[in-house]
mmCIF file of C-alpha atoms in Angstrom:
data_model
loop_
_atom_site.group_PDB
_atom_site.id
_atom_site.type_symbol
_atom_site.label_atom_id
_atom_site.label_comp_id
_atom_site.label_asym_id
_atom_site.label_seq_id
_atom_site.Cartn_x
_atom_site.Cartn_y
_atom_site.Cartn_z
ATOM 1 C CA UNK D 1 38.580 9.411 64.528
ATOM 2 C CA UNK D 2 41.200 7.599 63.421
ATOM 3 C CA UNK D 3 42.842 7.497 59.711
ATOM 4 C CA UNK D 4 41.917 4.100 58.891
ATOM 5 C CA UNK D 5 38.072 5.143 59.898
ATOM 6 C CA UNK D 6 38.250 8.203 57.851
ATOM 7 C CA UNK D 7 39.094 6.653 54.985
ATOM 8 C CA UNK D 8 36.645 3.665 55.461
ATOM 9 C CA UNK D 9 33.650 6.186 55.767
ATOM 10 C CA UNK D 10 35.000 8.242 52.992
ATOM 11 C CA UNK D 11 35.028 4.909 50.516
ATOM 12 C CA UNK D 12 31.882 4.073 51.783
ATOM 13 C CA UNK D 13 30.529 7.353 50.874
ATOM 14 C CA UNK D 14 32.127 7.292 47.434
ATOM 15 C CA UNK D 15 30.231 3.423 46.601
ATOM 16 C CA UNK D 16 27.033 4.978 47.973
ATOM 17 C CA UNK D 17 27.506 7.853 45.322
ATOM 18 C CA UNK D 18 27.939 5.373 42.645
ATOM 19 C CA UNK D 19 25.091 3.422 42.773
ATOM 20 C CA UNK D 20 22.642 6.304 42.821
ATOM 21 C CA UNK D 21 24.470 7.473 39.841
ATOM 22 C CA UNK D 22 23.750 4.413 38.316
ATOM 23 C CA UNK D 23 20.336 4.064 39.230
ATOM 24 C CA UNK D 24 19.628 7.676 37.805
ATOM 25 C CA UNK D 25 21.017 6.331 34.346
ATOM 26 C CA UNK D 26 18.858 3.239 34.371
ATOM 27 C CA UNK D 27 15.669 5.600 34.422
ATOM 28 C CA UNK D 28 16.844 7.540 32.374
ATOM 29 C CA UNK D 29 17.638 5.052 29.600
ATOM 30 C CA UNK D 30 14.599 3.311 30.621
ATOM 31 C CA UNK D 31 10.908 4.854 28.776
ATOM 32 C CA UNK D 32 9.378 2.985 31.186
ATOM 33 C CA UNK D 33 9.882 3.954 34.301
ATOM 34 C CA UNK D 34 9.960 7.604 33.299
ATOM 35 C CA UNK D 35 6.484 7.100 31.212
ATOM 36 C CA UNK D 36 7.751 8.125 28.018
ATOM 37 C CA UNK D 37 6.512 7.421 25.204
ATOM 38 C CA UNK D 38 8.010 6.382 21.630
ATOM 39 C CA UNK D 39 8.558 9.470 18.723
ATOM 40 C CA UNK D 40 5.274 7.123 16.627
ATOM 41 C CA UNK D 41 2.643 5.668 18.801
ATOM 42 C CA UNK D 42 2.151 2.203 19.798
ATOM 43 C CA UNK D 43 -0.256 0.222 22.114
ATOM 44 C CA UNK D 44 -1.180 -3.259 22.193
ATOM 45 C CA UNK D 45 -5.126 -5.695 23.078
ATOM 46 C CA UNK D 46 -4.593 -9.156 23.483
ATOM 47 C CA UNK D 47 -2.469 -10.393 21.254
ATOM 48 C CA UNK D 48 -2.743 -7.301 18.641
ATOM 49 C CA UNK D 49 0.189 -4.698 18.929
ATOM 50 C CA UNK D 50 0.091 -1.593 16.716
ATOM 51 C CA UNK D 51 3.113 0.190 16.383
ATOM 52 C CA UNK D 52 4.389 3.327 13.833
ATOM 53 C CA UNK D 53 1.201 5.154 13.827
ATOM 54 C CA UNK D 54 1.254 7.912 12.080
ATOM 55 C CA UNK D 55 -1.214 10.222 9.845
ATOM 56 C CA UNK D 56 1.261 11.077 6.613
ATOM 57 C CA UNK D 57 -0.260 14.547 4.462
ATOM 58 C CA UNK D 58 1.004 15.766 1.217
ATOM 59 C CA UNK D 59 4.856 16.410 1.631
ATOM 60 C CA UNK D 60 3.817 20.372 1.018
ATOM 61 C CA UNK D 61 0.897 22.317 2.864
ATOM 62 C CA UNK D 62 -0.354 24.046 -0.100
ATOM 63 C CA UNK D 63 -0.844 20.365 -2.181
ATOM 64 C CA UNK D 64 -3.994 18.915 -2.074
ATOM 65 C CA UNK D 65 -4.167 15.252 -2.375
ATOM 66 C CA UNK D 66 -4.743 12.280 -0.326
ATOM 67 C CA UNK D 67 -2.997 11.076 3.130
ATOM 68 C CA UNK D 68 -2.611 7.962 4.477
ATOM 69 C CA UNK D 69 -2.590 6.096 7.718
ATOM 70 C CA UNK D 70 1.137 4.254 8.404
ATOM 71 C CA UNK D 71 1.302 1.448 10.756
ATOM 72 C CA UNK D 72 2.814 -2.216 11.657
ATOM 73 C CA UNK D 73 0.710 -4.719 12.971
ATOM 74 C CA UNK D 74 1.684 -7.635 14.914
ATOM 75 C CA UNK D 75 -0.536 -10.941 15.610
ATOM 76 C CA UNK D 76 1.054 -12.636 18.266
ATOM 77 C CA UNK D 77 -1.892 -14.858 18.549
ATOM 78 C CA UNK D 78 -2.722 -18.441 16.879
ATOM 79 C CA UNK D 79 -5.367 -17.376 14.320
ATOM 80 C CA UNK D 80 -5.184 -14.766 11.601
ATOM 81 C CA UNK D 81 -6.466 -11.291 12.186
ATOM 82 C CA UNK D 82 -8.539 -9.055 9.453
ATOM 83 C CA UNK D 83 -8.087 -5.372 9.589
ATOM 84 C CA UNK D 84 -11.577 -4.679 8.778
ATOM 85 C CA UNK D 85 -11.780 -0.824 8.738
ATOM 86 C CA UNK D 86 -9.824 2.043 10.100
ATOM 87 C CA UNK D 87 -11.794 5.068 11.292
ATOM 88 C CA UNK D 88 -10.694 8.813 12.505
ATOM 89 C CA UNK D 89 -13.345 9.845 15.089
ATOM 90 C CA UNK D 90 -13.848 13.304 15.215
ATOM 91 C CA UNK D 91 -13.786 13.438 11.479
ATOM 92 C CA UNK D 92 -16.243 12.599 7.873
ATOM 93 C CA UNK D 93 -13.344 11.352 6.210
ATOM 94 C CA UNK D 94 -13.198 7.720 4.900
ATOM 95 C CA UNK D 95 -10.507 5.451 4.929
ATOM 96 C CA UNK D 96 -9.945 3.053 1.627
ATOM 97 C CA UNK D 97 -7.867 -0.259 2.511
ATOM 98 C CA UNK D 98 -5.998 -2.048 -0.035
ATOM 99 C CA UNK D 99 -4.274 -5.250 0.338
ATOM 100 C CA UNK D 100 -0.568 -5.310 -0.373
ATOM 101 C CA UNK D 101 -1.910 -7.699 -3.680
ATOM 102 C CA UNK D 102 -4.215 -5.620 -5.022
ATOM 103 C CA UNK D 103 -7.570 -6.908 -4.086
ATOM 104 C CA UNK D 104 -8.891 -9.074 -1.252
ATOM 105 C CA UNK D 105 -8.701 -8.902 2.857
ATOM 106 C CA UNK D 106 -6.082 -7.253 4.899
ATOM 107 C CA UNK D 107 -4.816 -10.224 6.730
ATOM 108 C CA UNK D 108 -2.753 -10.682 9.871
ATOM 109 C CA UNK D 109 -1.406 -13.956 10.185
ATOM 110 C CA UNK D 110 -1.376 -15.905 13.202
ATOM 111 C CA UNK D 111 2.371 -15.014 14.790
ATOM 112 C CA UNK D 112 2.907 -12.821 11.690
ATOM 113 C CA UNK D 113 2.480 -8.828 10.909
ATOM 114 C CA UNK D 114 1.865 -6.362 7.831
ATOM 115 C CA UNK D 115 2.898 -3.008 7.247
ATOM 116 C CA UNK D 116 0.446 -0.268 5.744
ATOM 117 C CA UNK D 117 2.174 1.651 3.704
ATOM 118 C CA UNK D 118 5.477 2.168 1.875
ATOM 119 C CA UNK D 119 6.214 0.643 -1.600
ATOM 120 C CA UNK D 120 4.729 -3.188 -1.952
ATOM 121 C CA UNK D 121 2.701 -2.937 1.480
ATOM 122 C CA UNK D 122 -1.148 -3.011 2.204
ATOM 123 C CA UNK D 123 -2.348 0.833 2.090
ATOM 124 C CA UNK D 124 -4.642 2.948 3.805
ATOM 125 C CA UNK D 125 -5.875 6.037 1.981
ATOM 126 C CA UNK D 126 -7.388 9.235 3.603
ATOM 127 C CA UNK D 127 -9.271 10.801 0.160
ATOM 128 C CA UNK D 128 -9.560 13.955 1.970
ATOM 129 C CA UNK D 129 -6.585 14.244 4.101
ATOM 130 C CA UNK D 130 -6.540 18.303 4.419
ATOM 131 C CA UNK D 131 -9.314 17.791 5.787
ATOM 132 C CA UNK D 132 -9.062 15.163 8.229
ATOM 133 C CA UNK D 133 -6.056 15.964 9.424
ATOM 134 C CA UNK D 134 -3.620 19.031 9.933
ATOM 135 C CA UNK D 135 0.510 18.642 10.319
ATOM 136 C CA UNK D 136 1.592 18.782 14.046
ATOM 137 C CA UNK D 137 -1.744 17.553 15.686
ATOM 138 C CA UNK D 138 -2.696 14.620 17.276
ATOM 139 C CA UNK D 139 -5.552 12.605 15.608
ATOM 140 C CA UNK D 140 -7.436 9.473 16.963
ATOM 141 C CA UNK D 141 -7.414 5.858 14.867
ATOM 142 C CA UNK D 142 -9.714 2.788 15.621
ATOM 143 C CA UNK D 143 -7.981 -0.467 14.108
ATOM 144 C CA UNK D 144 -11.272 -2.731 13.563
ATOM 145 C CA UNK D 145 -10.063 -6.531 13.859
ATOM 146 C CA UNK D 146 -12.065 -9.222 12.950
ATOM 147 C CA UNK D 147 -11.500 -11.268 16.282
ATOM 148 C CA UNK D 148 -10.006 -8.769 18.446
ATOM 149 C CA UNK D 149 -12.242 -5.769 17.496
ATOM 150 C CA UNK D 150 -11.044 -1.845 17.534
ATOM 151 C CA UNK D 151 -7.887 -0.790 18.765
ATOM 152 C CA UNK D 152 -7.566 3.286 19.294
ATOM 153 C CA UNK D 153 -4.745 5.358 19.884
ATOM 154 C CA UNK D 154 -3.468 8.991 19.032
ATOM 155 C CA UNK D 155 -1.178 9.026 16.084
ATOM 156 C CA UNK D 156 0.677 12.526 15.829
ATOM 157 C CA UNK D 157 0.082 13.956 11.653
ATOM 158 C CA UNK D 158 3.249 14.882 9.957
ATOM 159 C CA UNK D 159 4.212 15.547 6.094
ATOM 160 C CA UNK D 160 5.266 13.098 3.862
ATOM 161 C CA UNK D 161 8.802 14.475 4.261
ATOM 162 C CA UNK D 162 12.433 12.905 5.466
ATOM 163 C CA UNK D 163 11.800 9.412 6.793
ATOM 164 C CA UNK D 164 8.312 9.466 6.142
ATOM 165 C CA UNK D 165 8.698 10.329 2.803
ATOM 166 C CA UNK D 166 8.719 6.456 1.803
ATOM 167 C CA UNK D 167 5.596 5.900 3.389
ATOM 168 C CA UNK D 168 3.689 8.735 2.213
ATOM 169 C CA UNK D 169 0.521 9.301 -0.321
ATOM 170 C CA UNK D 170 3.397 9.855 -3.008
ATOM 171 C CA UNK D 171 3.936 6.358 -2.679
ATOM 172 C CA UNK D 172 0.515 5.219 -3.578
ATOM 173 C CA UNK D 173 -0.066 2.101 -6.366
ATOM 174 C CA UNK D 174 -1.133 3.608 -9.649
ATOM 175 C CA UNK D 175 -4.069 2.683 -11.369
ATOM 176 C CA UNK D 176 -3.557 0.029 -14.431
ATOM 177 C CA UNK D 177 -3.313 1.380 -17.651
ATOM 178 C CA UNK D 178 -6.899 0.410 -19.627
ATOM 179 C CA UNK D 179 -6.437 -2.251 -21.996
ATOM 180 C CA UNK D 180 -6.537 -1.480 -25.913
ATOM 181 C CA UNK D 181 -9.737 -1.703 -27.579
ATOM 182 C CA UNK D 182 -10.321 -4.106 -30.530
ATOM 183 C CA UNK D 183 -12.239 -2.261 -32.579
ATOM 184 C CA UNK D 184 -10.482 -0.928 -35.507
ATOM 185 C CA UNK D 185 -9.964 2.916 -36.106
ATOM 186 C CA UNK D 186 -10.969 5.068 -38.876
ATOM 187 C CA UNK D 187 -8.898 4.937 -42.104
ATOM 188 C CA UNK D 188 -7.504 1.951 -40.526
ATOM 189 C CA UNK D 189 -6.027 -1.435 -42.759
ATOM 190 C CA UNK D 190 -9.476 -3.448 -42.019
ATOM 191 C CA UNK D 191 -11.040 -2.633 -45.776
ATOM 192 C CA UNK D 192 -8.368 -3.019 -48.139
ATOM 193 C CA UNK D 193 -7.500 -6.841 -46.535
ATOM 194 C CA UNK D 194 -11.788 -7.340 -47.007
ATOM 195 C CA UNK D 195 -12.050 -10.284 -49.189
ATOM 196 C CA UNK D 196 -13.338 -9.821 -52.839
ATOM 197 C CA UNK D 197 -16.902 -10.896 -53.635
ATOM 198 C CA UNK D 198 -17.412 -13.320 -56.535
ATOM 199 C CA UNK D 199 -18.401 -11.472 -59.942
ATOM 200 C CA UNK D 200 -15.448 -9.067 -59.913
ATOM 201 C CA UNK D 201 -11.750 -9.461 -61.193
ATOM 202 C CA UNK D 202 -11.608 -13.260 -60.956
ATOM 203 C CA UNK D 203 -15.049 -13.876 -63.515
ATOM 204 C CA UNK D 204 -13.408 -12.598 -66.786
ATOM 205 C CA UNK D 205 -10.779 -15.580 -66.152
ATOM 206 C CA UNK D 206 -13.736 -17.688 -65.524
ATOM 207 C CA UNK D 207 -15.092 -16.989 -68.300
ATOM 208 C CA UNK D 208 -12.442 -17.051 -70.890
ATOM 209 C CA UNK D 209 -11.790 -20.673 -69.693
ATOM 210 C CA UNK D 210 -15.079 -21.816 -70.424
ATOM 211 C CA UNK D 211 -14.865 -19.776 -73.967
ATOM 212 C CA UNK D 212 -11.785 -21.895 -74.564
ATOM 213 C CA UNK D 213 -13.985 -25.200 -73.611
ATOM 214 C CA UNK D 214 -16.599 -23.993 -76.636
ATOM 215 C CA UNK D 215 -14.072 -23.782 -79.099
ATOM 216 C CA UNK D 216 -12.501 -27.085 -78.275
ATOM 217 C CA UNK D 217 -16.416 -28.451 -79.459
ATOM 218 C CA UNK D 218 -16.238 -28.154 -83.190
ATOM 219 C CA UNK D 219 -12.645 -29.832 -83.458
ATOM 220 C CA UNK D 220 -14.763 -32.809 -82.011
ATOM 221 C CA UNK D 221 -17.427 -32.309 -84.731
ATOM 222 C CA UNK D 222 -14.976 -32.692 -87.826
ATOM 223 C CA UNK D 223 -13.297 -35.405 -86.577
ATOM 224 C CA UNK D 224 -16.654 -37.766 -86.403
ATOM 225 C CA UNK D 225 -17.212 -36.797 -90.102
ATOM 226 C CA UNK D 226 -14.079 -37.429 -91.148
ATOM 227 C CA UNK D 227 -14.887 -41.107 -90.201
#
């Protein structure tokens, strides 16, 4: 073989080289084609994609306390979405949604999305979350929609710790403070700013100014005699 072959087969051999190189790196920076899946989980019906699940517990195993469910929502649809209920199969424990607001539906707007949990977001308490759910597993949750219906996947449980320390049960809404009552405590100003019933300090001067009246009466008298 002659030099100029040589090195043509030799250059040939070196592109070939490269491009399975580079096809190796594009699965391996691609999830994919290699099946894996994201550190929170995700999955998607219809037009509904739920992404960021996770099951946050008390930041420390020995604290008892609520957990909560974490999650985005997206609605890539064109009508709004209400998260009706989120369930944990498998387990008793009950689930308390909150709107973002305070009060009301859990809505997903039409194109739009919402975040459960974290400060100012919708929430979703677990009231027994020791219970429920242990740190490190795996544990089911059904998204009930109002047009699209229940969406399950396995959301992996970790501690309200590092970044999920922000979206945690720590950083649950607290209750408002009750409102002051109106009626007025013992020993309090209310009696002393009472009023004062007629007949007591103001009738003497009453009366001395119809004494003074009386004596004005006989002046009266003397003066017609003198006439």
């Amino acid at each position: 073989m002659s030099r100029s072959l040589r090195h043509g087969a030799l250059a040939a051999t070196a592109i070939a080289f490269s491009i399975v190189s580079l096809s190796a790196c594009a699965a391996g920076n691609n999830a994919e084609s290699l099946q894996v899946r994201p550190d929170n989980a995700a999955t998607s019906v219809g037009t509904v994609k739920v992404q960021n699940v996770n099951v946050i517990t008390q930041a420390e195993p020995e604290d008892e306390g609520p957990s909560v469910v974490s999650a985005t929502l997206f609605n890539d649809g064109t009508e709004a979405e209400v998260l009706e209920s989120i369930t944990l199969p498998g387990t008793d424990a009950q689930v308390k949604l909150q709107a973002a607001r305070g009060k009301g539906p859990i809505e997903i707007p039409a194109g739009g999305q919402i975040v459960l949990g974290g400060k100012g977001n919708a929430t979703a308490v677990i009231e027994k979350g020791r219970e429920a759910a242990q740190d490190g597993n795996i544990q089911q949750v059904v998204f009930k929609l109002s047009r699209t219906g229940d969406v399950g996947l396995g959301a992996t449980v970790v501690p309200a710790t590092g970044y999920y320390k922000d979206f945690g049960p720590g950083t649950l809404p607290e209750a408002p403070a009750p409102k002051p009552s109106n009626t007025p405590t013992p020993g309090g100003s209310a009696t002393p700013e009472t009023p004062a019933t007629p007949g007591t300090e103001e009738s003497p001067a009453a009366g001395t100014e119809q004494q003074e009246g009386t004596e004005g009466a006989p002046e009266t008298g003397t003066a017609g005699t003198t006439g």
